[in-house]
Short mmCIF file of C-alpha atoms in Angstrom, two decimals:
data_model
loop_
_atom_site.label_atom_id
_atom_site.label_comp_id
_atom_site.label_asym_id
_atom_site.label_seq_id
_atom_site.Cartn_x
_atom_site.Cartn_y
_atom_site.Cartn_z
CA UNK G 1 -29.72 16.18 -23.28
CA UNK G 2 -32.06 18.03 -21.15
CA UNK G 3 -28.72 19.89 -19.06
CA UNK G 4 -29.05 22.21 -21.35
CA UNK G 5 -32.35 23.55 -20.91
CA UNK G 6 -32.30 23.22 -16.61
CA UNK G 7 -32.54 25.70 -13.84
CA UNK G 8 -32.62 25.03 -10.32
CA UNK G 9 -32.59 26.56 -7.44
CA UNK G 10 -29.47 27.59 -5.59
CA UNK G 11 -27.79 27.32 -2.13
CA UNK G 12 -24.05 27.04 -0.84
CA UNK G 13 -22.35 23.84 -2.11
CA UNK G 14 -21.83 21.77 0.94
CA UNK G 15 -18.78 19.54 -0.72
CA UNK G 16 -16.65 19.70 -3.86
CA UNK G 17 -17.13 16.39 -4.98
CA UNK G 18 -21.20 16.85 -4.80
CA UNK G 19 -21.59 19.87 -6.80
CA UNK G 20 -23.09 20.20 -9.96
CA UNK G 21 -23.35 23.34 -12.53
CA UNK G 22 -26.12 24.42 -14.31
CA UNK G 23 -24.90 25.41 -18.42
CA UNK G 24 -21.42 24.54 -19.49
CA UNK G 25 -20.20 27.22 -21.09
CA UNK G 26 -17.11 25.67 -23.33
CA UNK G 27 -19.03 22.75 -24.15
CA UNK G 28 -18.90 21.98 -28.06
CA UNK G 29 -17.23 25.34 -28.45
CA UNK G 30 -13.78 25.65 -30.30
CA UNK G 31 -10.48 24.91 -28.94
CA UNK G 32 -6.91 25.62 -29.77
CA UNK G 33 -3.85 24.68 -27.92
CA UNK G 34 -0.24 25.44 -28.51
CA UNK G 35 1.11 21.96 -29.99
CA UNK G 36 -1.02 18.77 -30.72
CA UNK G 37 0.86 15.36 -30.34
CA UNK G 38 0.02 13.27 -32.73
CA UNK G 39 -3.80 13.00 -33.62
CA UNK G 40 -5.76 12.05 -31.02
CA UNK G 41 -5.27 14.58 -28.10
CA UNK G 42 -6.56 17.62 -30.02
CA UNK G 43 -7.95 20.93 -28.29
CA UNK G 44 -11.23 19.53 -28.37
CA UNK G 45 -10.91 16.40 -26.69
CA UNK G 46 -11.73 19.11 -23.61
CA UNK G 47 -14.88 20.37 -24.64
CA UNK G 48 -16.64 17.05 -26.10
CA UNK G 49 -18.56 16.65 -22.72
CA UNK G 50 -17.11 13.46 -21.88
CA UNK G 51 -15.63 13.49 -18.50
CA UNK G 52 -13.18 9.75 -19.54
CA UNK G 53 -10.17 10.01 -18.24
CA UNK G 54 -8.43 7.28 -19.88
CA UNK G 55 -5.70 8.94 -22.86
CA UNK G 56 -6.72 5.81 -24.81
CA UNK G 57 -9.92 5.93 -25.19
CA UNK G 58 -9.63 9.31 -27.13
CA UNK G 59 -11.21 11.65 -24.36
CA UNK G 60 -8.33 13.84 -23.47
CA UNK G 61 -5.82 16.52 -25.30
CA UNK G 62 -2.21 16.67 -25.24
CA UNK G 63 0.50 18.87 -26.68
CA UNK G 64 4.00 18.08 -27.11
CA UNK G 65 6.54 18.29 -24.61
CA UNK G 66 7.58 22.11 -25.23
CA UNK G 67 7.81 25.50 -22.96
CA UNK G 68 4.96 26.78 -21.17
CA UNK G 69 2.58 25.04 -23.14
CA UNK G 70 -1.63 25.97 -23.13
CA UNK G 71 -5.07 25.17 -23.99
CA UNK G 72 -7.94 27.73 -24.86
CA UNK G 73 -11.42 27.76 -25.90
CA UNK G 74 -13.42 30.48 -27.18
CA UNK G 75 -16.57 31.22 -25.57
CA UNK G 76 -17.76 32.95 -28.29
CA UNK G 77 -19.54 36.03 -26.23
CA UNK G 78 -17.94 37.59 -22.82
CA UNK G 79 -19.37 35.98 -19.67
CA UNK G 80 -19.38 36.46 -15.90
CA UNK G 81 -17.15 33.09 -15.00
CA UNK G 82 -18.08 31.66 -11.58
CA UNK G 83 -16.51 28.48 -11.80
CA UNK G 84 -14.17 26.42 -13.75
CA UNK G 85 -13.75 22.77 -13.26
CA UNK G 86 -10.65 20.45 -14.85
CA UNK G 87 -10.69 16.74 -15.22
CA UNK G 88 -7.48 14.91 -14.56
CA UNK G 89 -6.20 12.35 -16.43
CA UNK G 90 -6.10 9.01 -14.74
CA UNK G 91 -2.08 8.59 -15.50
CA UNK G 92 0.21 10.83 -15.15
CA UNK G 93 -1.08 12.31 -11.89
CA UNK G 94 0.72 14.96 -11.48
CA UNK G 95 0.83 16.66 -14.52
CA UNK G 96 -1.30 19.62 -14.07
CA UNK G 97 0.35 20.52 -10.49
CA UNK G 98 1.11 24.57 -11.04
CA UNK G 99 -1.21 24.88 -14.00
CA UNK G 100 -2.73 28.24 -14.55
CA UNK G 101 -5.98 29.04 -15.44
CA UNK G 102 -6.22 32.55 -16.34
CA UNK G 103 -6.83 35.05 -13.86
CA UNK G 104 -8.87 32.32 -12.01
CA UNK G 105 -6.65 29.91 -10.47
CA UNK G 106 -3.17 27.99 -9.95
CA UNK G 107 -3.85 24.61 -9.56
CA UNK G 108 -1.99 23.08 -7.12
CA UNK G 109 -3.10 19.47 -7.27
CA UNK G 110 -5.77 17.08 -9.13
CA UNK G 111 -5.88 13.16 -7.87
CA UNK G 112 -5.82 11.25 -11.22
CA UNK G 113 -8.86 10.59 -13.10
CA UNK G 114 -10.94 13.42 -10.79
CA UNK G 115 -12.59 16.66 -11.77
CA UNK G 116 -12.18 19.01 -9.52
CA UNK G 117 -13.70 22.82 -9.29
CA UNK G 118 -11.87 26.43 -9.06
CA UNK G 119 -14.05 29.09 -8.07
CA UNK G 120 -13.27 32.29 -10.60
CA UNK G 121 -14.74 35.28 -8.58
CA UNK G 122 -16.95 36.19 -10.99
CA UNK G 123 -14.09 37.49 -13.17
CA UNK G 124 -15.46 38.54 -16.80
CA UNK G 125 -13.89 36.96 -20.03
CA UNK G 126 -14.61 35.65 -23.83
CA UNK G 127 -11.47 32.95 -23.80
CA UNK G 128 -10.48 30.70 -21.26
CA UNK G 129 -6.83 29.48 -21.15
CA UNK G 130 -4.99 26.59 -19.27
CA UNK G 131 -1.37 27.65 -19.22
CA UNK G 132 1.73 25.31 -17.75
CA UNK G 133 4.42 27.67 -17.07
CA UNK G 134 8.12 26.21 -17.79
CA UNK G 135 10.38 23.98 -19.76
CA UNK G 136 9.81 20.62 -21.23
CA UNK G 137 6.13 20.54 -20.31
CA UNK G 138 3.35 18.06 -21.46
CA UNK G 139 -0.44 19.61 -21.21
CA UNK G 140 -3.11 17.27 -20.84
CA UNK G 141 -6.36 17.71 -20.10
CA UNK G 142 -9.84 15.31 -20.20
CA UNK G 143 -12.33 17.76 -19.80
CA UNK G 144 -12.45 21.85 -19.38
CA UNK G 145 -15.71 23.27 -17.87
CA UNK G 146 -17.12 26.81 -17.83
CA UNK G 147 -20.00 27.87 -15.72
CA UNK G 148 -21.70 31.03 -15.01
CA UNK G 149 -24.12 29.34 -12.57
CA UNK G 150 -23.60 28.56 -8.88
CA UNK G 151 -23.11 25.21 -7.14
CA UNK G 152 -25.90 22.81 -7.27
CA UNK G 153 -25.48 19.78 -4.47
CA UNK G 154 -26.13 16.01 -5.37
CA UNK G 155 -28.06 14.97 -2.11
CA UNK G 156 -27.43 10.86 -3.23
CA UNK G 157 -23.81 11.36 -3.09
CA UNK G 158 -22.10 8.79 -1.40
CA UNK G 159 -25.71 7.64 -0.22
CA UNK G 160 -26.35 4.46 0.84
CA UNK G 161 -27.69 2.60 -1.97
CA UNK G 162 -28.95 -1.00 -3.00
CA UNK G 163 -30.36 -3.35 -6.07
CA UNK G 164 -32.87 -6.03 -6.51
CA UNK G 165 -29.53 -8.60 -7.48
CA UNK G 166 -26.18 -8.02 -7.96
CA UNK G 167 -23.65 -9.25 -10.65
CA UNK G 168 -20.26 -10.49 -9.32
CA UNK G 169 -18.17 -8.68 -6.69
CA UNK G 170 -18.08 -5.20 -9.11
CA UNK G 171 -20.87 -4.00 -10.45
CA UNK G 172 -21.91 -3.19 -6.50
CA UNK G 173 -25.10 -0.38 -6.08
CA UNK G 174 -22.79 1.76 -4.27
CA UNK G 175 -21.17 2.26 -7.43
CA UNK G 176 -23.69 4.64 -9.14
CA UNK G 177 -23.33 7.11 -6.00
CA UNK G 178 -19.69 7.11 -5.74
CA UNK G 179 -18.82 10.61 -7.94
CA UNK G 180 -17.58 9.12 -10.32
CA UNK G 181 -19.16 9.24 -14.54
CA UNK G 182 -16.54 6.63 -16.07
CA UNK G 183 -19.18 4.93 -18.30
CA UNK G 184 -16.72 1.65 -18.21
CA UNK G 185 -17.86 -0.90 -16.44
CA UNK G 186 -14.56 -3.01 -16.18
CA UNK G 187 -12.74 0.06 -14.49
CA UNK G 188 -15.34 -1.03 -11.70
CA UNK G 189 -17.23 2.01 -12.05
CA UNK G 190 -20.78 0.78 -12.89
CA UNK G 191 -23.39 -1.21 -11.21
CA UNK G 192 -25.08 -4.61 -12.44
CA UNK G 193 -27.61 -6.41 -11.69
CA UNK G 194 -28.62 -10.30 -12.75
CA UNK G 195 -30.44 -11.22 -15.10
CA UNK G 196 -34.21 -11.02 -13.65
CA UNK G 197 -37.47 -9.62 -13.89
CA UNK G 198 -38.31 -5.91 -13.23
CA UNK G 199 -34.36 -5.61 -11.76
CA UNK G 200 -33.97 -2.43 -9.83
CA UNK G 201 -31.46 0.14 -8.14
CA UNK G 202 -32.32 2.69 -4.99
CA UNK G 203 -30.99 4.91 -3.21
CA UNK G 204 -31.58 6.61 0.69
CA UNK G 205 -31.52 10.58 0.47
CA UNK G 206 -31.52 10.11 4.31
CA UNK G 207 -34.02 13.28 4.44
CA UNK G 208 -37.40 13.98 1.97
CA UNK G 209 -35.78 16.73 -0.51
CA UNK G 210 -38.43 18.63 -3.56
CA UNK G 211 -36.38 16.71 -6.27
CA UNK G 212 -35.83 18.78 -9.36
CA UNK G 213 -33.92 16.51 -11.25
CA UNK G 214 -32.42 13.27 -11.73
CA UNK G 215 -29.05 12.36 -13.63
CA UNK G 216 -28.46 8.78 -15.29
CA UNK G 217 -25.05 8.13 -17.08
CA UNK G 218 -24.99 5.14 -19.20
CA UNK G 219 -22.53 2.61 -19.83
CA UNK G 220 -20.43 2.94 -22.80
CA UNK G 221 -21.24 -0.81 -24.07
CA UNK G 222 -24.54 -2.35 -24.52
CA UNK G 223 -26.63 1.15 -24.97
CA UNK G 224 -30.31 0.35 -25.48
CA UNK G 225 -30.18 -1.84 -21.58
CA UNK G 226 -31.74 1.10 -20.11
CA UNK G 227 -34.47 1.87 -22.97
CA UNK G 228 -37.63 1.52 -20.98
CA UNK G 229 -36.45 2.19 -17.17
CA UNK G 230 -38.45 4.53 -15.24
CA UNK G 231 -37.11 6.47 -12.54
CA UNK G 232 -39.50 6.58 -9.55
CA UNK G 233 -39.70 9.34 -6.15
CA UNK G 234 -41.04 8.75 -2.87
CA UNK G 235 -41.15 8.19 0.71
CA UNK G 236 -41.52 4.42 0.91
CA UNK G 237 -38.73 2.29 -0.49
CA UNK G 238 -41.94 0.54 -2.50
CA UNK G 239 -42.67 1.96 -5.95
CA UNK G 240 -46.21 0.80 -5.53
CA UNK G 241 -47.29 3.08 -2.53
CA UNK G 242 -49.66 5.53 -3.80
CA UNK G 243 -47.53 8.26 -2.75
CA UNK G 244 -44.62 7.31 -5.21
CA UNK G 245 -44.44 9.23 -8.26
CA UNK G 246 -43.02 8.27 -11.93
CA UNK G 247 -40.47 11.06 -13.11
CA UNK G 248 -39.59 9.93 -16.14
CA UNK G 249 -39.39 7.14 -18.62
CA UNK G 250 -35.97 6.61 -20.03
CA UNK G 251 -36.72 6.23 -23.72
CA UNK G 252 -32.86 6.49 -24.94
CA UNK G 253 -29.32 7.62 -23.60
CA UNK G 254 -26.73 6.94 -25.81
CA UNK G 255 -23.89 4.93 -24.97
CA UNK G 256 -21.24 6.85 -22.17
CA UNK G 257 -23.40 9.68 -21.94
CA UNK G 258 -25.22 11.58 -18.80
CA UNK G 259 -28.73 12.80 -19.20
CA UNK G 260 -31.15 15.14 -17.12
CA UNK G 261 -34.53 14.14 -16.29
CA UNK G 262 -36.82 16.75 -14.83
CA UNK G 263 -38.74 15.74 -11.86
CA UNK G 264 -41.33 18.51 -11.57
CA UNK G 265 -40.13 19.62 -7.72
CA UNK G 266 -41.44 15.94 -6.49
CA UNK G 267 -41.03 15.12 -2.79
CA UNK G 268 -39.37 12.29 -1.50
CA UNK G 269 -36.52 10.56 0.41
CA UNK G 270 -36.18 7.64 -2.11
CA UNK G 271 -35.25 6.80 -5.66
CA UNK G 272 -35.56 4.08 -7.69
CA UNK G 273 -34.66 3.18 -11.13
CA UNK G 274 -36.67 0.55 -12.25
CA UNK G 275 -36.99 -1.72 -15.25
CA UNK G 276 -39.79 -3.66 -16.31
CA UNK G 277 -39.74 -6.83 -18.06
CA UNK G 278 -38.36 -10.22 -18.28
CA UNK G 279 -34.81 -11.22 -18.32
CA UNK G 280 -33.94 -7.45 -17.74
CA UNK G 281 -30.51 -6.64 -16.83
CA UNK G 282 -29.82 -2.90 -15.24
CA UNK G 283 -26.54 -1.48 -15.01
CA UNK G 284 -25.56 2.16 -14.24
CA UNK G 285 -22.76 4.27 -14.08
CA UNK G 286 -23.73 7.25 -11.87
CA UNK G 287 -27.10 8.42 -10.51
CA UNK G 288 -27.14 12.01 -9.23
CA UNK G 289 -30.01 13.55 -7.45
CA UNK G 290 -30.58 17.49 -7.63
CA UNK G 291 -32.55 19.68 -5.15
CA UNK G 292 -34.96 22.44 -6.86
CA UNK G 293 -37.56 23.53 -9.81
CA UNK G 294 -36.45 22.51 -13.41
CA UNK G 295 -37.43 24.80 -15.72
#
């Protein structure tokens, strides 16, 4: 996964629900938390990089009803935290309302099944903890992120966006651009096409933007269907003008997972995900677009 490895340049965020970090701080690290109920919501259900809010699929932790419960991970060296972002689960809405995360924020509300951001002030720290002050409290949580980095801004968000065919009333274009990852198509979060040749997805930037890099998540059934796909920038809503340019060639993401794909700064107002072949059929669960250089 190429997050890892990319830089971009910087500017304010323009919207919460846009923004994307550069390196995840918590990710993979270890996790402890005060209780575990039973044996699927353990500490590191948080920092597995999977953004699913759904309990039952195994993506999120959970600790026994007890007092003041909490989460932690250990970010192994001290760090200058800018931001830290929570994912909600999708039931039980409101059951990180008056959460604390250390010294960075009280979190007042999350909707259910949203990640949402808390800007840290820079504060300075090795562990952060998620603590639920009071009695006979349940913590849950589907995802903890740490980032040193600023804001980055997903210019297709909410874009208007459209496909070659499309597959019953769900799997609509607009769905890759909506903000949400869910990698489950029957939670109506993924697009679909037909089966055709050479199907494709694009989306309007509105403006031309120096593209940095390009984010695919993939469904969480039927993995290899984008094996092949080539993402494509440019100014005409036609792959073929000469002025289009290839980015990249999607030679594997594995099943419910997001990848980066460095674009090399190329200009455009357009992308499209295309994939060549017969009796193709292209489905995607979120396409974000980044501003900037990779590195």
């Amino acid at each position: 996964n190429t997050s890892l490895s990319c830089h971009m340049y910087r500017k304010p965020c323009l919207g919460v629900c846009g923004c994307q970090l550069l390196y995840n701080l918590a990710l993979k690290k270890t996790a402890v938390q005060s209780s575990t109920s039973g044996t699927v919501g353990i500490a590191g259900k948080a920092v597995d990089g999977n953004r699913d809010a759904n309990y039952q699929s195994g993506s999120c932790t959970l600790t026994n009803a007890e007092s003041d419960p909490w989460w932690r991970v250990d970010l192994v060296n001290v760090y200058t935290i800018g931001t830290v972002m929570i994912t909600n689960r999708q039931e039980l809405e409101n059951g990180l309302d008056g959460h604390q995360v250390t010294e960075c924020a009280i979190i007042s509300h999350i909707p259910k099944g949203q990640a949402f951001y808390f800007p840290c002030n820079s504060v300075k720290g090795r562990y952060v903890t998620v603590f639920l002050p009071g009695s006979a409290k349940v913590l849950s949580l589907c995802e903890v992120e740490v980032y040193y980095g600023q804001l980055l801004y997903n210019v297709a968000l909410k874009k208007t966006a459209v496909q070659s065919s499309t597959s019953s009333t769900v799997g609509t274009a607009g769905r890759a651009v909506d903000g949400n990852r869910d990698a489950s198509y029957q939670r109506g979060s993924c697009t679909l096409t037909s089966g055709q040749s050479n199907p494709w997805w694009r989306v309007d930037l509105v403006n031309v933007y120096t593209i940095g890099t390009v984010m695919i998540t993939n469904r969480d059934e039927l993995e290899n269907r984008l094996d092949g796909a080539e993402i494509w920038i440019g100014n005409s809503t036609k792959i073929s003008d000469p002025e289009s340019n290839r980015c990249a060639v999607i030679s594997h993401i594995p099943s419910g997972q997001a990848f980066y794909f460095p674009c090399n700064s190329v200009k455009g107002r357009y992308v499209t995900v295309f994939l060549p072949g017969s009796a193709k059929v292209l489905s995607l669960c979120e396409v974000e677009v980044y501003y900037g250089k990779p590195l």
